[in-house]
Coordinates of C-alpha atoms in Angstrom, one line a residue:
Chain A
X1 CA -7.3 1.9 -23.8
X2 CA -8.0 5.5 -24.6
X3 CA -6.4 8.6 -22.8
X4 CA -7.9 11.8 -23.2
X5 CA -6.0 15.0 -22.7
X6 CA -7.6 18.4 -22.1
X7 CA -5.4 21.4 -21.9
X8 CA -5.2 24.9 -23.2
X9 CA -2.0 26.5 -24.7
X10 CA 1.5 24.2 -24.5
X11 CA 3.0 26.0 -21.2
X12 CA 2.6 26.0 -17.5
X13 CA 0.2 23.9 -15.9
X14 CA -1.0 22.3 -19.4
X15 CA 2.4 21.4 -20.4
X16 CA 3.6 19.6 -17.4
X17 CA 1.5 16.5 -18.2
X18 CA 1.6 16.7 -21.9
X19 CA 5.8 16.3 -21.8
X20 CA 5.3 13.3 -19.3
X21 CA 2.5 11.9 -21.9
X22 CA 4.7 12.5 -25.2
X23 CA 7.7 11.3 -23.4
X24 CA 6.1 8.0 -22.5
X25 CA 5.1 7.6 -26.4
X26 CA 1.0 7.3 -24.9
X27 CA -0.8 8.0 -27.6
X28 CA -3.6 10.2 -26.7
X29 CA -6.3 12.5 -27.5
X30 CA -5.7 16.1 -27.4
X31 CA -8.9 18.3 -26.1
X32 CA -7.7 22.3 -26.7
X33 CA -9.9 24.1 -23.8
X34 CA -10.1 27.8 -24.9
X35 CA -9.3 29.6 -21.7
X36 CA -10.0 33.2 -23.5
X37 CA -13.3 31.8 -24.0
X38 CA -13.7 30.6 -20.4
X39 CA -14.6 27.1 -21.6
X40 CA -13.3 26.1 -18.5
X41 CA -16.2 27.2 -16.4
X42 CA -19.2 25.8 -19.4
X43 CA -21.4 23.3 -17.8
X44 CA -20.0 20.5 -20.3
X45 CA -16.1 21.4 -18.7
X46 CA -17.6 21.5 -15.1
X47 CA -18.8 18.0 -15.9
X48 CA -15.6 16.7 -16.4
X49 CA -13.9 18.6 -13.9
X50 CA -16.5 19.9 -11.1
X51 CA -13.2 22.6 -10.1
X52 CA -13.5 23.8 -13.5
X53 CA -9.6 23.7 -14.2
X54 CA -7.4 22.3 -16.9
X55 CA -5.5 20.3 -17.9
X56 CA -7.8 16.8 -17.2
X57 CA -7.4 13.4 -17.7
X58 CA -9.2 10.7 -18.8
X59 CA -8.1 7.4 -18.6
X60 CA -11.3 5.2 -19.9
X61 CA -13.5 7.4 -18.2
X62 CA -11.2 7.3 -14.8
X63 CA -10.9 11.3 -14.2
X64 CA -7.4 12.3 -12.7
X65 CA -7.0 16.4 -12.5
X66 CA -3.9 18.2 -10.8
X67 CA -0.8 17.8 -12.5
X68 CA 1.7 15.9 -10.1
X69 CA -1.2 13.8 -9.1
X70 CA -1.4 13.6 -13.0
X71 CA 2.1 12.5 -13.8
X72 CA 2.9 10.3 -10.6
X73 CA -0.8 8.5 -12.2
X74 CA 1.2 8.1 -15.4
X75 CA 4.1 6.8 -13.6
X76 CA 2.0 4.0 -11.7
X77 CA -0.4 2.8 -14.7
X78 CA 2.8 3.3 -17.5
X79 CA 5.7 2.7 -15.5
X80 CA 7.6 1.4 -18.8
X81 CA 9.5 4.9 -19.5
X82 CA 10.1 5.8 -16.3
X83 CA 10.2 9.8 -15.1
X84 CA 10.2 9.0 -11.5
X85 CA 13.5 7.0 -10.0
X86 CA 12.4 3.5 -9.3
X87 CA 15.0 3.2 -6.4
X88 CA 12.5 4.9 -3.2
X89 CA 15.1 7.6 -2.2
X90 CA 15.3 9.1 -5.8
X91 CA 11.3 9.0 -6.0
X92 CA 11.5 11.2 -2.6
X93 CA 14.2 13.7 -3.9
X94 CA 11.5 14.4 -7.4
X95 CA 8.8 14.6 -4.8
X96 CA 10.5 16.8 -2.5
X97 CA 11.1 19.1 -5.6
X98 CA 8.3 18.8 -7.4
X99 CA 6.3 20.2 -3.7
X100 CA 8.7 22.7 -4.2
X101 CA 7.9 23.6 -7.5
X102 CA 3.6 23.4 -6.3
X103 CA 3.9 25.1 -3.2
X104 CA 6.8 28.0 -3.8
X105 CA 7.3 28.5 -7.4
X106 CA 4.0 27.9 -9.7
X107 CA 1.6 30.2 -8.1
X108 CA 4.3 33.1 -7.8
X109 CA 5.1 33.0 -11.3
X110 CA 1.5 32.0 -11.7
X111 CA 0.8 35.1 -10.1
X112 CA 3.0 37.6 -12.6
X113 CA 1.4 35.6 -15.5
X114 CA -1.6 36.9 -14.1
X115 CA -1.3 40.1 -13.9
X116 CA 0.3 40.8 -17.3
X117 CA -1.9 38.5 -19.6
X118 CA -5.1 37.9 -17.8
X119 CA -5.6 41.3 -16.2
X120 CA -5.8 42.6 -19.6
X121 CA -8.3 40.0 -21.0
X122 CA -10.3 40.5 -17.4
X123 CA -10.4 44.3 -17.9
X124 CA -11.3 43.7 -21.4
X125 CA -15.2 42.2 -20.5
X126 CA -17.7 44.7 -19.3
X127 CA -18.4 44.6 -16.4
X128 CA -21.9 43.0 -16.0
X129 CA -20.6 40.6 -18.3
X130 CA -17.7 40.1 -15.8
X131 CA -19.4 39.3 -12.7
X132 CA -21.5 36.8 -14.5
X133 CA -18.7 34.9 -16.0
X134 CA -16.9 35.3 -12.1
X135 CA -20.7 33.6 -10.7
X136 CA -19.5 30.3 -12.9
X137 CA -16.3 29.6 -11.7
X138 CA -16.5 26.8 -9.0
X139 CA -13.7 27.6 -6.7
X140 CA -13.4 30.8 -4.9
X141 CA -10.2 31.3 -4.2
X142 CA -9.7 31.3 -8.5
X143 CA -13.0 33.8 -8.3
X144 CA -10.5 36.1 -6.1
X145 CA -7.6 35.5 -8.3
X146 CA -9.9 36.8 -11.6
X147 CA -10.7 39.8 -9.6
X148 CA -7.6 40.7 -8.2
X149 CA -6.1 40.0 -12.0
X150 CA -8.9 42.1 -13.0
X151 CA -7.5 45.5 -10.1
X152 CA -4.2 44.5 -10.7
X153 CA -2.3 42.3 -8.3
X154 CA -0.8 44.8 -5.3
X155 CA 2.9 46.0 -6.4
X156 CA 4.0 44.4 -2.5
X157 CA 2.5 40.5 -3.6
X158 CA 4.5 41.4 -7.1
X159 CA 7.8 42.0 -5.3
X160 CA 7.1 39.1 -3.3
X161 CA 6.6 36.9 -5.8
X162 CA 9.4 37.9 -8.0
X163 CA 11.3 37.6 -4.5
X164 CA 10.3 33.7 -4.3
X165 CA 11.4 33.3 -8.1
X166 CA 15.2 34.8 -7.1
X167 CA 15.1 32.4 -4.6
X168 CA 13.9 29.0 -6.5
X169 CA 16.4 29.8 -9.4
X170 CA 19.3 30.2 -6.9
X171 CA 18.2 26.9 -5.5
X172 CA 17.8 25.5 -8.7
X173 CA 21.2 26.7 -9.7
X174 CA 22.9 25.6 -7.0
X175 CA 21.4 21.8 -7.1
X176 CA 22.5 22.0 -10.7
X177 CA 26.2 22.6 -9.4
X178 CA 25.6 19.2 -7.7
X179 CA 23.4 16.7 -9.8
X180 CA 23.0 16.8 -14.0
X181 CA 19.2 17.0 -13.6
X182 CA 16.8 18.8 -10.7
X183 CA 16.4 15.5 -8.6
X184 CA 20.0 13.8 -9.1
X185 CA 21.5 12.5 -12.2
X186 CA 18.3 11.2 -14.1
X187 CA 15.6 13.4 -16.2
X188 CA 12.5 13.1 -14.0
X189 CA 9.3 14.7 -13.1
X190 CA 10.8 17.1 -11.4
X191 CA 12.6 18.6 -14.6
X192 CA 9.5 18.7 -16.1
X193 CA 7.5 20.8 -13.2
X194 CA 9.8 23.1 -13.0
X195 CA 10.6 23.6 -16.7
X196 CA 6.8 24.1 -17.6
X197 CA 6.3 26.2 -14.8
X198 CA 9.2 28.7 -14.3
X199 CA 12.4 27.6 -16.3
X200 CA 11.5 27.9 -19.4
X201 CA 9.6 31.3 -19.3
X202 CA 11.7 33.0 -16.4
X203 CA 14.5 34.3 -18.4
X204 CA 11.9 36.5 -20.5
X205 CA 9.5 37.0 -17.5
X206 CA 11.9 38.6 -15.1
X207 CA 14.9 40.1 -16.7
X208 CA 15.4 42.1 -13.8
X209 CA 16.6 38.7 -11.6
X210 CA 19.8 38.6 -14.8
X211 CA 19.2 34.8 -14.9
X212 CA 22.0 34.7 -17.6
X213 CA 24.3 35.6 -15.3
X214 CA 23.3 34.6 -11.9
X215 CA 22.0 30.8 -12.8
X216 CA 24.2 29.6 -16.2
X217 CA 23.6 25.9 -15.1
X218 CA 20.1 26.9 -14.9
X219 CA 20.2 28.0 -19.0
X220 CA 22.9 25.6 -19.7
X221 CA 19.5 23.0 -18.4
X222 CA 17.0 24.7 -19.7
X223 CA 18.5 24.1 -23.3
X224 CA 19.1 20.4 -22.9
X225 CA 15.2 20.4 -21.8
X226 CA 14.1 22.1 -25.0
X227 CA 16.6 19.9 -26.9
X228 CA 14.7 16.8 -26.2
X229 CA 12.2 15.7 -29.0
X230 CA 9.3 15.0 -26.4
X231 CA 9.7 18.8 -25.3
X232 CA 9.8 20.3 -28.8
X233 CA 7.3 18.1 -29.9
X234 CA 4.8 19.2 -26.7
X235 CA 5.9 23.0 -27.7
X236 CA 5.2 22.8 -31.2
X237 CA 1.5 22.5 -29.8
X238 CA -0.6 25.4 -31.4
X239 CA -0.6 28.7 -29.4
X240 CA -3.7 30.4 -29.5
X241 CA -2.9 33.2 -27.1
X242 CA -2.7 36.3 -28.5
X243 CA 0.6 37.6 -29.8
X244 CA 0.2 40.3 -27.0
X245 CA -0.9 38.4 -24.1
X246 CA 1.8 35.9 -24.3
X247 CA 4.0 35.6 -20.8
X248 CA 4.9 31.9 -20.5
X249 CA 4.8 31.3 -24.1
X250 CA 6.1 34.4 -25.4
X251 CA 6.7 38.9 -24.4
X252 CA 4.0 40.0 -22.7
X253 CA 5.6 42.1 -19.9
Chain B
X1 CA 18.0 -1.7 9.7
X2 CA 17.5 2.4 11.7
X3 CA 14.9 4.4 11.4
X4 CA 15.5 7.7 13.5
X5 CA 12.8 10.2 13.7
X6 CA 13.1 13.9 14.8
X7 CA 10.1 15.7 15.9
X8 CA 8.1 18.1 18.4
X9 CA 5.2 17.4 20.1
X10 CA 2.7 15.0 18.8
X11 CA 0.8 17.6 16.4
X12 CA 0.6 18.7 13.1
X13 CA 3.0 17.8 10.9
X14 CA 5.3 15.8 13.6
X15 CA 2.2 13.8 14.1
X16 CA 1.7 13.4 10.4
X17 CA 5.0 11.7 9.8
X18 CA 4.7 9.6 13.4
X19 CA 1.0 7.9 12.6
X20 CA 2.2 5.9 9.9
X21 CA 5.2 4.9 11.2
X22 CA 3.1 3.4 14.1
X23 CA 0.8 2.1 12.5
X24 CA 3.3 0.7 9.9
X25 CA 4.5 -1.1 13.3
X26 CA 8.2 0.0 12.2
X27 CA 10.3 0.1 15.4
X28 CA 12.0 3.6 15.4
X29 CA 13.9 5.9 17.5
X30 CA 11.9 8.7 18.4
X31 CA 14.3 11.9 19.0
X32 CA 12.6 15.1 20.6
X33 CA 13.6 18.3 18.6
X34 CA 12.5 21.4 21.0
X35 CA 11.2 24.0 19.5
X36 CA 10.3 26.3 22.4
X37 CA 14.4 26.4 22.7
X38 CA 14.7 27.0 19.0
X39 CA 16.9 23.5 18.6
X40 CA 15.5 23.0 14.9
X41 CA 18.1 25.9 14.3
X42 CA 21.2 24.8 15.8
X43 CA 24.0 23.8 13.5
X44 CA 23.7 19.9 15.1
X45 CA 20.3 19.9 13.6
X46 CA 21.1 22.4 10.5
X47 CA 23.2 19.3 10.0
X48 CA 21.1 17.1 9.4
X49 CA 18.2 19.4 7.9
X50 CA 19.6 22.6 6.3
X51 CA 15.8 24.4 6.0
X52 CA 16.1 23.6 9.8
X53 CA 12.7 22.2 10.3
X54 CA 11.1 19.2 11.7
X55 CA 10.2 16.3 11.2
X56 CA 12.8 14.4 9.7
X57 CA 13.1 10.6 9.0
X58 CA 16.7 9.7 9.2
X59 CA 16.7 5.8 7.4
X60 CA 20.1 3.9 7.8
X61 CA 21.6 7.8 7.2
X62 CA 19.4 8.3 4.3
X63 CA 17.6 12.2 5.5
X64 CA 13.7 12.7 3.7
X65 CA 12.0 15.6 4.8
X66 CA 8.6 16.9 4.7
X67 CA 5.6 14.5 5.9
X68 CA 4.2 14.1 2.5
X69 CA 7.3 13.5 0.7
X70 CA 8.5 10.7 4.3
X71 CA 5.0 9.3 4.3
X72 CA 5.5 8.0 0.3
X73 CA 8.8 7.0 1.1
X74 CA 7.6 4.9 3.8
X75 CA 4.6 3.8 1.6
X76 CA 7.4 2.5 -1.1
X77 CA 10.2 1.1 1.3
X78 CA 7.5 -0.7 3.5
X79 CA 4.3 -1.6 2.0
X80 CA 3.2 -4.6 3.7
X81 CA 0.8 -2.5 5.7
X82 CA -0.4 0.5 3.2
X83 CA -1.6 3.3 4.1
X84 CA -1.5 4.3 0.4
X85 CA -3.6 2.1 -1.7
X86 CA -2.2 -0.1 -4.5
X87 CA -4.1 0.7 -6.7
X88 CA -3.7 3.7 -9.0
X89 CA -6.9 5.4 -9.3
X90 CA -6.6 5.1 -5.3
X91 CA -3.3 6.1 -4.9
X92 CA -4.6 9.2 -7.5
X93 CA -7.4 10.2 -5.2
X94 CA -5.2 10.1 -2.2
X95 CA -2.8 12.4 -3.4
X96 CA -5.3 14.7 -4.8
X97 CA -6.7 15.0 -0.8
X98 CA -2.9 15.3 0.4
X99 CA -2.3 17.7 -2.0
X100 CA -5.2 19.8 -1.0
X101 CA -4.3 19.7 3.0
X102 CA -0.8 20.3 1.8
X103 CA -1.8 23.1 0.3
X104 CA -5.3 24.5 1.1
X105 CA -5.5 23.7 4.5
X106 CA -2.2 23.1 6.6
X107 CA -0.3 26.8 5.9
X108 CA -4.6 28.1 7.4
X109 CA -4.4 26.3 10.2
X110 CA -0.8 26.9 10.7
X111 CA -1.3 30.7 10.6
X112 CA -3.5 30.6 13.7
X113 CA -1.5 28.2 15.2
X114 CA 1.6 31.0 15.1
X115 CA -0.5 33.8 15.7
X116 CA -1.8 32.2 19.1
X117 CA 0.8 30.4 19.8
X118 CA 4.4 31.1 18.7
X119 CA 3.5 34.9 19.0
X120 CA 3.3 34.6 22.8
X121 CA 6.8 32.9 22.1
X122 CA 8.1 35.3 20.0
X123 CA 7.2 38.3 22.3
X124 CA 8.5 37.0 25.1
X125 CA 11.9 37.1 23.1
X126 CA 13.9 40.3 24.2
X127 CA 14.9 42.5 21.1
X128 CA 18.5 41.7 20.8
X129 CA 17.8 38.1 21.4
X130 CA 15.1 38.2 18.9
X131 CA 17.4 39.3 16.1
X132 CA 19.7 36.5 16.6
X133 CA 17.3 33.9 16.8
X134 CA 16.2 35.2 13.4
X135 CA 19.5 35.0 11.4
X136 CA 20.0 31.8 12.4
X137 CA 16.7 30.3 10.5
X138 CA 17.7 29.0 7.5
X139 CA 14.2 29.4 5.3
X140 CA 13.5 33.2 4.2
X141 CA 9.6 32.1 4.5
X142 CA 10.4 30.9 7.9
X143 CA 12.0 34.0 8.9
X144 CA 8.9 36.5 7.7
X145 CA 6.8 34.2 9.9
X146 CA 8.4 34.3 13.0
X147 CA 8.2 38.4 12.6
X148 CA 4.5 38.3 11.4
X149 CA 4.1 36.2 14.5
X150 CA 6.1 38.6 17.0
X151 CA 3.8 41.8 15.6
X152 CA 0.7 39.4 15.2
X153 CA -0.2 38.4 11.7
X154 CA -3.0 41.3 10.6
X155 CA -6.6 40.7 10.7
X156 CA -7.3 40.1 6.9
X157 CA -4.9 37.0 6.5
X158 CA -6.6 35.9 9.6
X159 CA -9.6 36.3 8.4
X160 CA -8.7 34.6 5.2
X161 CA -7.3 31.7 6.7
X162 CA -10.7 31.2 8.6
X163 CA -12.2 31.0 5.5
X164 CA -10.0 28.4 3.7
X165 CA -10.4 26.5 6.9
X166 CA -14.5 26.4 6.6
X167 CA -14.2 25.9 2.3
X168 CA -12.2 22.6 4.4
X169 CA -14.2 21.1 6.5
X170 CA -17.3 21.6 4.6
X171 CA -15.4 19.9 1.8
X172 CA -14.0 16.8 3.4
X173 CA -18.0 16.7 5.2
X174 CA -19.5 16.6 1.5
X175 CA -16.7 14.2 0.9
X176 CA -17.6 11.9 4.1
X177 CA -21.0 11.8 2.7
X178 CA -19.9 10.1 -0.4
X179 CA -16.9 7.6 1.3
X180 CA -16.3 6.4 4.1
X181 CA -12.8 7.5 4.4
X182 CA -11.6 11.0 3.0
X183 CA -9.7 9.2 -0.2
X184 CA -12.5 6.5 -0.8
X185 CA -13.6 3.1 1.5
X186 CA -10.0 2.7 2.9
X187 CA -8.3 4.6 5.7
X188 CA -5.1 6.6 3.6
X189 CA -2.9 8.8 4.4
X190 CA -4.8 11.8 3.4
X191 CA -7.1 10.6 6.5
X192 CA -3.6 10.5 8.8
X193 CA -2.3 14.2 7.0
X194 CA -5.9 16.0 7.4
X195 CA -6.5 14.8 10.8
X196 CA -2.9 15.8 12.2
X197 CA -2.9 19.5 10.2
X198 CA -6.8 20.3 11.1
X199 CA -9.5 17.7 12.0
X200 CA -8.0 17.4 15.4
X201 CA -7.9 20.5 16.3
X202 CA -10.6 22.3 14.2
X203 CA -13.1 22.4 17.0
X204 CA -10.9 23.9 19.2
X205 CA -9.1 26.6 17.6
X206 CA -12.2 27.5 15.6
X207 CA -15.4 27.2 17.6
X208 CA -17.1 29.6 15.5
X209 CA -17.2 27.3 12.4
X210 CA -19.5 25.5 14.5
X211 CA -18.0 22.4 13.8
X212 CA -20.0 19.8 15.2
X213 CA -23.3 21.6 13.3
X214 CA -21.8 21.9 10.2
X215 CA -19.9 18.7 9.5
X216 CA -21.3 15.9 12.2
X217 CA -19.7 13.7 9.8
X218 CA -16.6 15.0 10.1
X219 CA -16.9 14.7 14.0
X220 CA -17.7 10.7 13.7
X221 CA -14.7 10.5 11.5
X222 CA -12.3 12.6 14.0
X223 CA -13.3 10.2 16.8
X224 CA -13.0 6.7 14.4
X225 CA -9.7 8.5 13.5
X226 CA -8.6 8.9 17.6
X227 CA -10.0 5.8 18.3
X228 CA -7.4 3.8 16.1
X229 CA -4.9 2.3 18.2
X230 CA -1.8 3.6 15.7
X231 CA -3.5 7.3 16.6
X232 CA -3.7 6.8 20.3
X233 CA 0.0 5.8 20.8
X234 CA 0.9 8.7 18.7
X235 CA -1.0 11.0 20.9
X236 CA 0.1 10.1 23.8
X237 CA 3.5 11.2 23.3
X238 CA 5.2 14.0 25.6
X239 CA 3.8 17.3 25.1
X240 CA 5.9 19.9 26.2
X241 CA 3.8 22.9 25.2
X242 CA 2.7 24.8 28.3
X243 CA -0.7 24.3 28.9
X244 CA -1.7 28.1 28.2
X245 CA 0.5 28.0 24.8
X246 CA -1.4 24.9 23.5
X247 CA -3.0 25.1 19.7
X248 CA -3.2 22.0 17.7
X249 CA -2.8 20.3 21.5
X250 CA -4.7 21.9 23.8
X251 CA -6.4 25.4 24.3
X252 CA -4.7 27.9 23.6
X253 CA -7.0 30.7 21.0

């Protein structure tokens, strides 16, 4: 049996299915895709994955892309350390917050992370240069997303976004009055979404939202999270980003 | 055993919910939620839904929500006839199409649904009235959109939902090309949520696609999909949109 993982830097989208793989104790093969270099859009990486997206992967050749699709995969072929409740009604409260974390929290931080780190490597390429890396990427609405990084995101779909955060870590906050973890009283997928994609960058990203003080469950959480060996040992991961460009792994404001 | 299901007409994503529990052959009682008298925001229903939104399964007083989230619930409480295949690369490439209507195609079709539609509602609404309608509504989001629908949504969101609905259809075409259902050779439930949120409807509400040029396979599926006994019971159900009001249902542009 041989999994292959490719992913860029340990955060967001990459480390939502490297926790689940590490936590699982699956040994696998770790494939670093240089998104400064736009290796995601070569012809060998569009092989792989015609949307030209990481993380992949590959389960003896089986392709699986999209990281809930990813880790619910996991959960059916490696169902021995379970991160989804086995019991039907806990496997519907992690998916009804992990479609919260997909549909109202990643692309709004997504969409800050944007701005700050890849508007300045997007401004950074001449722009002949530009437009022909643009012409490789397969899907268009990420072809919008490298152009609008590239203008700078509108200050009104910035406010909005930051808006939807306020509101996700006041939900978060409040289920964590409830249940010890996201979904109820068991570490799951869900923990993991929203960790990778908001919780464990969101203090740094929006200090303006005071998450100290408005969510202290949330922190009080977010510290058990990076407590757990699986999660320091997916962090650890080497950070190529540069120093400056760092949002979900580091300052970049 | 109870199965109670709250829903609107038989469309979108009260249809999406209502197929498989049909075709499931699981006897349930079907409770009519009317949204043309705003009852998915009184406190009876607030009650049992706080985002105030249908559908909603109600199982021996467990309450899922969202059709995605209910339609693997059903899927793991009562396999015997799947509509999610058993199979994990299966089950994978279902929930990779789900995920894509979820997100890439039902908010699209949704916007012209509430610009036609619930706008005509919404401005029919004296101003008073209006405002108290509005605080009632549990879900920020929910809130913006029944204003965006009362001044009409503007032309460029429009526009750009039109265009995610055409990336779509040409998308589940190239994939009918390749399978003979939209998740492989066996009918899923990304068949059931693609066909409730658009392939229904897409003719109608967008004739300029050109539909039945553009994707003829598309069309042979839509009518294999109406064709299905499960499908035809589900459609038939009361629909008390009037005529000149009716999107997803009817003709209404």
């Amino acid at each position: 049996m041989t999994l292959k993982y490719y992913h860029a830097e340990p955060a967001a989208n990459s480390l939502k299915s490297m926790i689940p793989l590490i936590e699982k104790r699956l040994p696998y093969e770790s494939i670093y895709v240089d998104l400064h270099k736009f290796e995601q859009h070569e012809p060998w990486f569009v092989a792989i994955n015609p949307e030209g997206q990481v993380p992949v992967l590959d389960h003896d050749g089986v392709i699986i892309t999209h990281t809930t699709v990813i880790n619910e995969y996991l959960e059916d072929v490696f169902p021995d350390i379970p991160l989804r409740p086995r019991d039907p009604v806990g496997a519907a409260r992690m998916r009804y917050w992990n479609k919260f974390c997909d549909e109202q929290v990643m692309n709004y931080v997504s969409i800050h992370g944007w701005h700050r780190m890849v508007g300045i490597i997007a401004r950074s390429i001449e722009g002949g240069e530009f437009d022909r890396l643009m012409e490789r990427i397969p899907l268009p609405d990420q072809r919008k997303k490298w152009r609008a990084a590239r203008s700078g995101f509108n200050e009104a779909d910035l406010a909005n976004a930051t808006e939807k955060i306020r509101y996700a870590v006041d939900k978060v906050e409040k289920q964590l009055g409830e249940t010890e973890w996201i979904a109820g009283n068991a570490y799951t997928l869900a923990d993991i979404n929203f960790f990778s994609m908001c919780g464990m960058s969101v203090e740094r990203m929006f200090p303006e939202l005071e998450v100290g003080k408005r969510a202290p469950r949330l922190v009080e959480w977010r510290e058990k999270m990076k407590a757990r060996p699986a999660v320091k040992r997916a962090l650890s991961g080497e950070d190529r980003t540069a120093p400056g460009l760092r949002t979900w792994t580091g300052e970049a404001r």
